[in-house]
PDB file of C-alpha atoms in Angstrom:
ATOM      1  CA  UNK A   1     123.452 114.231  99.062  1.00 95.00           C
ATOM      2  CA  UNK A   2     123.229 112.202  95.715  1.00 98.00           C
ATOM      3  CA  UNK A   3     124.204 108.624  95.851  1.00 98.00           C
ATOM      4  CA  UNK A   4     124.216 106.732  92.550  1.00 98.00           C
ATOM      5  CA  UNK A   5     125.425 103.734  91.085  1.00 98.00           C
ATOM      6  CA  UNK A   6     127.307 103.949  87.622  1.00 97.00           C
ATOM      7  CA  UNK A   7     129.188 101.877  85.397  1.00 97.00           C
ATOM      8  CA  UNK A   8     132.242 103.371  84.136  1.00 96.00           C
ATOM      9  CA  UNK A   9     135.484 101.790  82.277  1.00 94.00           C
ATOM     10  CA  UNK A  10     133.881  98.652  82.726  1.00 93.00           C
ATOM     11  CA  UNK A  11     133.283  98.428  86.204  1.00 96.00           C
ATOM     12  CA  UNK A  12     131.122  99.030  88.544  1.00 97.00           C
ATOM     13  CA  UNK A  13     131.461 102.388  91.349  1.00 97.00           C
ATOM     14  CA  UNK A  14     129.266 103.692  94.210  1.00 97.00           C
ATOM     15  CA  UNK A  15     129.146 107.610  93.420  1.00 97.00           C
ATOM     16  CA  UNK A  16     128.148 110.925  94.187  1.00 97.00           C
ATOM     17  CA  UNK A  17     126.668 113.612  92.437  1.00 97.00           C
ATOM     18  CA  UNK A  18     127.873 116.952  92.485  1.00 94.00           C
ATOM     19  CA  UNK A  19     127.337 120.428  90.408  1.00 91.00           C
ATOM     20  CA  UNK A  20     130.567 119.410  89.211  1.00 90.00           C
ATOM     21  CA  UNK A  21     129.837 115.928  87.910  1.00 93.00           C
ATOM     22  CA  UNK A  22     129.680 112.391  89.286  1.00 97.00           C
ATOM     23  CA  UNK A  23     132.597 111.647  91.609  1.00 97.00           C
ATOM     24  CA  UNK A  24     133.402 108.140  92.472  1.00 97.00           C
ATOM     25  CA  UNK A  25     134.433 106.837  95.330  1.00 94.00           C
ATOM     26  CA  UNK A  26     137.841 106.752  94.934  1.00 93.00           C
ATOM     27  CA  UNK A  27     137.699 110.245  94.562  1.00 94.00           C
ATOM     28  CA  UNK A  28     137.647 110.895  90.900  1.00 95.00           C
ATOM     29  CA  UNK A  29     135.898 112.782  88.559  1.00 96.00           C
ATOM     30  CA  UNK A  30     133.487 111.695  85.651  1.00 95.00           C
ATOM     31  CA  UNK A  31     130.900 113.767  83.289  1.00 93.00           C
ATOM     32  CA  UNK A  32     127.284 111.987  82.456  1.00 91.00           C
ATOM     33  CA  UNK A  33     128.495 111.281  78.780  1.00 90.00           C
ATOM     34  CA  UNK A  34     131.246 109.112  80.205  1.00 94.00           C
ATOM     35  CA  UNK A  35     128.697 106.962  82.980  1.00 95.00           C
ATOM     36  CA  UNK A  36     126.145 104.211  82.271  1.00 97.00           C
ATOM     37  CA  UNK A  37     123.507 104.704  85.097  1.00 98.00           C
ATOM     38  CA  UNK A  38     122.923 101.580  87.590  1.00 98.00           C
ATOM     39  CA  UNK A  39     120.163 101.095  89.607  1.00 98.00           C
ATOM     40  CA  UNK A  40     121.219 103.435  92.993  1.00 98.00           C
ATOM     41  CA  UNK A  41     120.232 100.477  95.353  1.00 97.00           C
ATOM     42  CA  UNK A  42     120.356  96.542  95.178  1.00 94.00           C
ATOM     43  CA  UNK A  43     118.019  95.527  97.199  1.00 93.00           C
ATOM     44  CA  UNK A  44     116.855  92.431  98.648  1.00 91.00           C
ATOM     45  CA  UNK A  45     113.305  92.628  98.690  1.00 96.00           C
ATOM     46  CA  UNK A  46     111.444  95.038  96.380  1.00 97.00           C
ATOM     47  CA  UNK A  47     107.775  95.967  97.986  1.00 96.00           C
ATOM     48  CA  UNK A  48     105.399  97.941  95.585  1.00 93.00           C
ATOM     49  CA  UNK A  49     101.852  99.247  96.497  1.00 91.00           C
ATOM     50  CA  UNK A  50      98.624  98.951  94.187  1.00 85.00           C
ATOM     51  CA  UNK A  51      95.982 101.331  94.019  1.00 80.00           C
ATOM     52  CA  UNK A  52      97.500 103.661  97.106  1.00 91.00           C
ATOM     53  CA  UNK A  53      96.420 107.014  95.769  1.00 87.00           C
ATOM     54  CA  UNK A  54      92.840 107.908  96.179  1.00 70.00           C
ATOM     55  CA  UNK A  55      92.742 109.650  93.115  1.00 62.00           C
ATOM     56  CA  UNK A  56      93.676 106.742  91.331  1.00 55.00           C
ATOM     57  CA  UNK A  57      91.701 104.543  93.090  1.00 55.00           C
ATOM     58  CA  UNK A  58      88.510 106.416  92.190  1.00 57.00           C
ATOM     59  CA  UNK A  59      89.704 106.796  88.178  1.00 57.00           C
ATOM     60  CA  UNK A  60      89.683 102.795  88.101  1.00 52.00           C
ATOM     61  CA  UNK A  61      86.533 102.553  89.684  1.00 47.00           C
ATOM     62  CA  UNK A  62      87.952 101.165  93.533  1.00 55.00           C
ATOM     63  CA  UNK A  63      86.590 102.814  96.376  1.00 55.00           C
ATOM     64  CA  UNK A  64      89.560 105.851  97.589  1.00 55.00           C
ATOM     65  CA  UNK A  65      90.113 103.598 101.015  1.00 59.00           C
ATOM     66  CA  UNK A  66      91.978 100.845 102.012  1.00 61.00           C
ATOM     67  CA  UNK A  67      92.130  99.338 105.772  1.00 68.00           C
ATOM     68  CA  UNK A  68      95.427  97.170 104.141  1.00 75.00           C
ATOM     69  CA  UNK A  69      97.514  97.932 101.528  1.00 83.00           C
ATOM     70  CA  UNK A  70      97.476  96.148  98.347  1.00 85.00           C
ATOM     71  CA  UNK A  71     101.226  95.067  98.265  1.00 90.00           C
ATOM     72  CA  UNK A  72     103.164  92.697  95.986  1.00 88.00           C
ATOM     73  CA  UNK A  73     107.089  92.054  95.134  1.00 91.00           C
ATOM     74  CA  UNK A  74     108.930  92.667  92.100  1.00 92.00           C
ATOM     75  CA  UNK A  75     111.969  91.145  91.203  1.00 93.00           C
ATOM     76  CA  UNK A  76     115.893  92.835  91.159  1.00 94.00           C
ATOM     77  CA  UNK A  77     115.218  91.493  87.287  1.00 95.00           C
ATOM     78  CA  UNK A  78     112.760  94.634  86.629  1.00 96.00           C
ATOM     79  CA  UNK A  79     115.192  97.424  87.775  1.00 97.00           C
ATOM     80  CA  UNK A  80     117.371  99.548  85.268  1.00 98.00           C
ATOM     81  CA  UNK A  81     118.563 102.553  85.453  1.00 98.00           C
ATOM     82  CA  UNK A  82     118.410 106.258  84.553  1.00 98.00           C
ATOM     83  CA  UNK A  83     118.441 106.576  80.476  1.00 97.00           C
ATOM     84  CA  UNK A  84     117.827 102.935  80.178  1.00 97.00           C
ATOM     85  CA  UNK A  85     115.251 101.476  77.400  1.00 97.00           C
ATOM     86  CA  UNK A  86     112.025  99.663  78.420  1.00 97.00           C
ATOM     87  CA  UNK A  87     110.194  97.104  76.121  1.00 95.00           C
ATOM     88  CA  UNK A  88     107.179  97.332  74.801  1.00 95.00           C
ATOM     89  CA  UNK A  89     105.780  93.920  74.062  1.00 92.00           C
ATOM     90  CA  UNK A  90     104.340  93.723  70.360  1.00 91.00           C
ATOM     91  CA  UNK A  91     101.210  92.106  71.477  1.00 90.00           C
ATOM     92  CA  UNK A  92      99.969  94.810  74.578  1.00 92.00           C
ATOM     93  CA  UNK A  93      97.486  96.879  73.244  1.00 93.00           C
ATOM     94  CA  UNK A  94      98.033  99.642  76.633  1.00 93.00           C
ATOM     95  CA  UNK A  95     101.416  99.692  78.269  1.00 94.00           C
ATOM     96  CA  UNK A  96     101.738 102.820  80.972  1.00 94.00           C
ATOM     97  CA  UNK A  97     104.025 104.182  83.410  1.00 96.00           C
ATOM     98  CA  UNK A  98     103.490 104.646  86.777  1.00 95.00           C
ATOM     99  CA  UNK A  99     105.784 107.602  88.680  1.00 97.00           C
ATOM    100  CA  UNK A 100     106.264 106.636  91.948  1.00 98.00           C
ATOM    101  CA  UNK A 101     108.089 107.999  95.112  1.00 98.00           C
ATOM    102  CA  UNK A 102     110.368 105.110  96.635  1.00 98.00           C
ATOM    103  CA  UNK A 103     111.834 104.779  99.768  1.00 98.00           C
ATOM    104  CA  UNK A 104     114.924 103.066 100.300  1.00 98.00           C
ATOM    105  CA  UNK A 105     115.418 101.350 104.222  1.00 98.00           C
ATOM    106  CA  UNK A 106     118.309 102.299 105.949  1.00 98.00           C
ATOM    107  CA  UNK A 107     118.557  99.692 108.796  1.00 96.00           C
ATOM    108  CA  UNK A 108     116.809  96.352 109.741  1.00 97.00           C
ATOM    109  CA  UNK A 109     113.193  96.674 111.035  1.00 97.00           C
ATOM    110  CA  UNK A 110     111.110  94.362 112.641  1.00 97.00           C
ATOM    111  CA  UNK A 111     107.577  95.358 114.387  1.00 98.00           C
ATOM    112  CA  UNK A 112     108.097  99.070 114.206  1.00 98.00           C
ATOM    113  CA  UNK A 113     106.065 101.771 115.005  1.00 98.00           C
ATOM    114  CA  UNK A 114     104.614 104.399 112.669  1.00 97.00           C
ATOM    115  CA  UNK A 115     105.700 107.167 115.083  1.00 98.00           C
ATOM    116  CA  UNK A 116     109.334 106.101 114.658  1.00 98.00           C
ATOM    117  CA  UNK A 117     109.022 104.562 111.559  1.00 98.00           C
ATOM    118  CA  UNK A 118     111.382 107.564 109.687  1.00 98.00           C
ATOM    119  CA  UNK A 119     114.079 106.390 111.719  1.00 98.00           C
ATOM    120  CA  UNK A 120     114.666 103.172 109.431  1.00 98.00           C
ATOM    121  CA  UNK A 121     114.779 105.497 106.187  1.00 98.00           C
ATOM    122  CA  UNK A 122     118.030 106.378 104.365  1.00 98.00           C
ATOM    123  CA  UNK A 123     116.223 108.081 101.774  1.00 98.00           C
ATOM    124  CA  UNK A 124     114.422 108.274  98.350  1.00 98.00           C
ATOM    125  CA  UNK A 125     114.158 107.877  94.748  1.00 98.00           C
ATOM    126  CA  UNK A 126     112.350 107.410  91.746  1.00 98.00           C
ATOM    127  CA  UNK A 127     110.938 104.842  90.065  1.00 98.00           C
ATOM    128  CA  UNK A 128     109.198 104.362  87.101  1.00 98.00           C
ATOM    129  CA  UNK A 129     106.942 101.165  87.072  1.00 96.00           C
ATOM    130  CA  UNK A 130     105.257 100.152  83.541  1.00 95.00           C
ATOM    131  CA  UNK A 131     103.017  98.107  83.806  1.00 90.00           C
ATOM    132  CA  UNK A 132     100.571  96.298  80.802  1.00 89.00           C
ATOM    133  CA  UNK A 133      97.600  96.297  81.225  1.00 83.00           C
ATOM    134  CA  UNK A 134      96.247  93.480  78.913  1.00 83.00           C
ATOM    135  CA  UNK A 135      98.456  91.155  81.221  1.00 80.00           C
ATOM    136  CA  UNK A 136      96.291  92.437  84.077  1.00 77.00           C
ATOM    137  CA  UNK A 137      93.948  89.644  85.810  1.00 68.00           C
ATOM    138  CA  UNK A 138      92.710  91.374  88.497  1.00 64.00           C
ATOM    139  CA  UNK A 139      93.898  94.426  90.769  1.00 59.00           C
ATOM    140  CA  UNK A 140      94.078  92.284  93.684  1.00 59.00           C
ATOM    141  CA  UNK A 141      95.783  89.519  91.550  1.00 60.00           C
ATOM    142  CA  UNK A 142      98.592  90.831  89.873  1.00 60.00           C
ATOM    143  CA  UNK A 143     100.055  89.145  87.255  1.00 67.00           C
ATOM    144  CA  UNK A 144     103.563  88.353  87.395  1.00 76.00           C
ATOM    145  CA  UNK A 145     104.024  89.398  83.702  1.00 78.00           C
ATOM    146  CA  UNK A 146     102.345  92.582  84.632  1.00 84.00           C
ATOM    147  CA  UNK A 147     105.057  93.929  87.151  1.00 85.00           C
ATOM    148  CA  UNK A 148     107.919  91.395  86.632  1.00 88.00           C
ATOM    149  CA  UNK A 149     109.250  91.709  83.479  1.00 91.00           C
ATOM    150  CA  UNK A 150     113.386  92.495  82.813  1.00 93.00           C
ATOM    151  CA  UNK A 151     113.714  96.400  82.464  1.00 95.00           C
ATOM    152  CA  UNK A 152     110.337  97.194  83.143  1.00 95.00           C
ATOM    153  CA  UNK A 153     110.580  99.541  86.128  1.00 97.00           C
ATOM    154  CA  UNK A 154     113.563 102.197  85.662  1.00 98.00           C
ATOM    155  CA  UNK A 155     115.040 103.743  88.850  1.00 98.00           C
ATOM    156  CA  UNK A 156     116.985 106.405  89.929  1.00 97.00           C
ATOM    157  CA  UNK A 157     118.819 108.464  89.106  1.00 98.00           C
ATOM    158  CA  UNK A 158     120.081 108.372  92.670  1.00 98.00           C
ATOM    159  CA  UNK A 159     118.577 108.417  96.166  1.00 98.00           C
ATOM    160  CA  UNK A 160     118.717 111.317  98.116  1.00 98.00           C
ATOM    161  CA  UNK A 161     119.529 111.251 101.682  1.00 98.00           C
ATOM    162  CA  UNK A 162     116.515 111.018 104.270  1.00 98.00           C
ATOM    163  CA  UNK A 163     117.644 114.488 106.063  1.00 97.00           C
ATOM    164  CA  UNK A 164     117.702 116.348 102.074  1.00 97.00           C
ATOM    165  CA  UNK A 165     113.466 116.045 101.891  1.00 98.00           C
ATOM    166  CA  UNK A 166     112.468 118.092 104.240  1.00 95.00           C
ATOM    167  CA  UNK A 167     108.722 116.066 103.839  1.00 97.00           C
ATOM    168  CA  UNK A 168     108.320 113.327 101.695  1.00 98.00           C
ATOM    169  CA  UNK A 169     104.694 113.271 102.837  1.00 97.00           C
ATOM    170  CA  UNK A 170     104.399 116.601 100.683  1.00 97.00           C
ATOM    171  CA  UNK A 171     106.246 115.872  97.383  1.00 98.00           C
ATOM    172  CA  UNK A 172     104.559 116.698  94.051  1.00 98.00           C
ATOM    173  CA  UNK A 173     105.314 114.022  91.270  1.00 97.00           C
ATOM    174  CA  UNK A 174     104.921 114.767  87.664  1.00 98.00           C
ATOM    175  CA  UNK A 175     105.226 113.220  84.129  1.00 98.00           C
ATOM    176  CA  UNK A 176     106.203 114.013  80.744  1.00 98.00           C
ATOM    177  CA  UNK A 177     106.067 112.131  78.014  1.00 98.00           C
ATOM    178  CA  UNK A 178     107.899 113.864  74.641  1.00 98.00           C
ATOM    179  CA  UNK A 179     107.686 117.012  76.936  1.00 98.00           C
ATOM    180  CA  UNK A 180     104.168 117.458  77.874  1.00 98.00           C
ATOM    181  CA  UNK A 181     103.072 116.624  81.118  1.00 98.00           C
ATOM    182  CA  UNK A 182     100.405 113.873  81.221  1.00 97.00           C
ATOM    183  CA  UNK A 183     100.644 112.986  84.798  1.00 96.00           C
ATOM    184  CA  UNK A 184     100.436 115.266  88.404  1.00 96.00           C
ATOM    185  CA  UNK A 185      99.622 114.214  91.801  1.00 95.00           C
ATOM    186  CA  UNK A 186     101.197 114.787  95.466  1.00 96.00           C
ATOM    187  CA  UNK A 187     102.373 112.176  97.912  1.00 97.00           C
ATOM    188  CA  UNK A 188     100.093 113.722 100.700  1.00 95.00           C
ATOM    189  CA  UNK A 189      97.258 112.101  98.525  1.00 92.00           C
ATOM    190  CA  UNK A 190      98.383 108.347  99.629  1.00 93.00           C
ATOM    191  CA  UNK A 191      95.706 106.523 101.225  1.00 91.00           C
ATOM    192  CA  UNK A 192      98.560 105.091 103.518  1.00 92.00           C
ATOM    193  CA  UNK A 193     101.973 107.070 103.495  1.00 95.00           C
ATOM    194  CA  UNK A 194     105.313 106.384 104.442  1.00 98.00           C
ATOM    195  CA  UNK A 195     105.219 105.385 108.430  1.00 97.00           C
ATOM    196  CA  UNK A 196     101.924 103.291 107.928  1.00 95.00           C
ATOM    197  CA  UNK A 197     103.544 101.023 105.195  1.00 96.00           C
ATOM    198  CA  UNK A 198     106.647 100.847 106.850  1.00 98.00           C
ATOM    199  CA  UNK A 199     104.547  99.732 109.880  1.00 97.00           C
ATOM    200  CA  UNK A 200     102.784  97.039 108.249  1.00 96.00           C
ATOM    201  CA  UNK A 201     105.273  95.020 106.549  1.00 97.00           C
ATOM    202  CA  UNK A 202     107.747  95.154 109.250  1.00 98.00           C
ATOM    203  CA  UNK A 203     104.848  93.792 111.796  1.00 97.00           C
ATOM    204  CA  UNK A 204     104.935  90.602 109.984  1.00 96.00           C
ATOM    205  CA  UNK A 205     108.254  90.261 107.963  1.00 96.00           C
ATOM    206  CA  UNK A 206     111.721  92.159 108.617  1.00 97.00           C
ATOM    207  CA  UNK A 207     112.833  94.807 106.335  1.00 98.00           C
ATOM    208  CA  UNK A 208     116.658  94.770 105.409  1.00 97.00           C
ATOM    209  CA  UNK A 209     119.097  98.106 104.468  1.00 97.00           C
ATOM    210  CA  UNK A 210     118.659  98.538 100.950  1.00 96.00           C
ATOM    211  CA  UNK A 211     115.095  97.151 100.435  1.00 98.00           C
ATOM    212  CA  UNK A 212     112.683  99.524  98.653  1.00 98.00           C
ATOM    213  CA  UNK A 213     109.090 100.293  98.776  1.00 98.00           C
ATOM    214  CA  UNK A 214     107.171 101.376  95.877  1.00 98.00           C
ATOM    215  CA  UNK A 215     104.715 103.425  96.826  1.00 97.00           C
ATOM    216  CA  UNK A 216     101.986 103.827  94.368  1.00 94.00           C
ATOM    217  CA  UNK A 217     101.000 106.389  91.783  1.00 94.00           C
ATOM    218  CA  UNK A 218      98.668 109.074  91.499  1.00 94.00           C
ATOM    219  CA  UNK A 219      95.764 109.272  88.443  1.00 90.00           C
ATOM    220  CA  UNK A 220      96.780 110.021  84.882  1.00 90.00           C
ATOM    221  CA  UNK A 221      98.454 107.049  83.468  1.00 86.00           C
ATOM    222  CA  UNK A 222      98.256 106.909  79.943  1.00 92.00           C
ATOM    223  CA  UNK A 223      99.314 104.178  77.139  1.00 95.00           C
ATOM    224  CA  UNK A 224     102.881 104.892  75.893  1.00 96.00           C
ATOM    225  CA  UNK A 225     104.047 104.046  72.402  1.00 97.00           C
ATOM    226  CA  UNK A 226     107.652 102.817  70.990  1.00 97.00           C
ATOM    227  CA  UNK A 227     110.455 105.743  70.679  1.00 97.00           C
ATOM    228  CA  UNK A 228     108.819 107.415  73.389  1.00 98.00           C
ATOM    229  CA  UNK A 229     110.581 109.121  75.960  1.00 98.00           C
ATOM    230  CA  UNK A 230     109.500 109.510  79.482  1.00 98.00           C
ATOM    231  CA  UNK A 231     110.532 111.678  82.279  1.00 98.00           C
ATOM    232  CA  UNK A 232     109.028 110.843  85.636  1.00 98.00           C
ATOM    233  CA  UNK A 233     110.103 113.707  88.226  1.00 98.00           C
ATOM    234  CA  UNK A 234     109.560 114.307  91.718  1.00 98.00           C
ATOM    235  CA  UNK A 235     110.071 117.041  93.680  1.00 97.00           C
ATOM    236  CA  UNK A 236     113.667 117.842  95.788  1.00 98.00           C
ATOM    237  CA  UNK A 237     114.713 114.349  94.127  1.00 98.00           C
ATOM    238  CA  UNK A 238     115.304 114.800  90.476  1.00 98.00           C
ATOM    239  CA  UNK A 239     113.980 113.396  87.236  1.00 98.00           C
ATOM    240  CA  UNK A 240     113.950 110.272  85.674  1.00 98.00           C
ATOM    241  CA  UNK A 241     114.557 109.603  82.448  1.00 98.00           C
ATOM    242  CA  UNK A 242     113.333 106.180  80.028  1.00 98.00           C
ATOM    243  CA  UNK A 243     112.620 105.901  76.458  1.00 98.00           C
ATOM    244  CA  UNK A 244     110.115 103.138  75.231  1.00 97.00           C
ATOM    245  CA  UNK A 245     111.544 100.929  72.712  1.00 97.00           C
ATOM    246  CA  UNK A 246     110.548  97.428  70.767  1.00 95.00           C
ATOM    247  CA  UNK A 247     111.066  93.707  71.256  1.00 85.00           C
ATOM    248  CA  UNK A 248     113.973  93.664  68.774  1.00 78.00           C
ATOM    249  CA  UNK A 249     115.664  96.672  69.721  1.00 70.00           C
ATOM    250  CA  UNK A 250     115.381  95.860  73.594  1.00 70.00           C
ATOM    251  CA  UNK A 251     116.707  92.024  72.925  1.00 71.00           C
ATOM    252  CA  UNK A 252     119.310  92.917  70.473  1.00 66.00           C
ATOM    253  CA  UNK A 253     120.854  94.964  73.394  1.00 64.00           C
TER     254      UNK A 253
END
């Protein structure tokens, strides 16, 4: 199943998604032209991985294997939602997106296993994560105006229930920017997948329902330009869509 987040005659309403259309949860019935897109999830704590594809590792010159994950957090501030508009700062010289599989926790978890690490899943979505690279000090330094800016990492445009991917291990994420696809990869590629992560940060710090981990990107992120638009897709989950626009478009909003 579907579960979004919409805005709709100026409030707020948890959702499904059907062939039909969006149904809220009181029952009724909208069409897309008639819903803003939320954010699916607000979570407490958002966790997002650096460098945890091999292939990207290796295109930036890291060595394809990591005993610990490069983690850091991002802010509820950078999530927007599904047809929102992203910034692009007039002074970046190389702003790119970064398609990413994320899982959503379904139920507190402290010190868990890997080998029962699925059980604490609800399920998945998309996300989007620009990042600028002129803001960049280091890879094992991010900078908070790197990943932490408002709008910079759209989501969506729902989560899919955990028992709806039949292996999120074996997903293949793509993106398109203006229609041609600049970016391919498949989660099986992560240096540390799903039940390792989920593992690690719960040995040393609970996870709460509706926190999300970010879990990387694979190679091919390219610079982006204003009035771009850019679909990040991943398999059995949908697509994502975001168009790039500039400072005084974004703050006139």
């Amino acid at each position: 199943m579907k579960h979004a987040r919409i805005a709709y005659q100026g409030l707020v309403h948890e959702a499904v998604v059907t062939e039909d259309g969006i149904q809220l949860n009181d029952g009724r019935m909208v069409s897309e032209d008639q819903a803003v897109w939320l954010p699916p999830v607000k979570p407490n704590t958002i966790f997002t991985l650096g460098l945890n594809y091999a292939d990207h590792a290796k295109e930036l010159s890291f060595s394809p294997t990591q005993k610990d994950p490069l983690v850091f957090f991002k802010g509820p501030n950078t999530l927007i939602g599904h047809k929102a508009s992203t910034m692009r700062p007039s002074d970046v010289a190389f702003m790119h997106y970064e398609c990413e599989l994320a899982v959503v926790i379904g139920k507190e978890a402290k010190q868990i296993r890997k080998e029962v690490a699925y059980d604490y899943v609800k399920g998945y979505t998309i996300a989007n994560d620009y990042a600028l690279r002129d803001y960049l000090e280091n890879y094992y330094r991010p900078n908070l105006r790197v990943k932490n800016r408002d709008g910079c990492t759209p989501i969506g445009p729902w989560y899919v229930d955990k028992a709806d991917v039949k292996d999120p291990m074996n997903l293949a994420l793509r993106t398109y920017v203006n229609g041609e696809k600049t970016q391919e990869g498949l989660t099986a590629d992560m240096l540390l997948g799903i039940p390792e992560l989920i593992e690690y940060l719960s040995g040393f710090m609970t996870l709460f329902p509706g926190d999300i981990i970010l879990t990387g990107t694979p190679k091919g992120s390219i610079d982006t330009a204003v009035g771009d638009e850019v679909v990040t897709e991943i398999e059995e989950i949908g697509r994502l869509v975001n168009t790039i626009v500039g400072e005084e478009a974004f703050l006139s909003n």
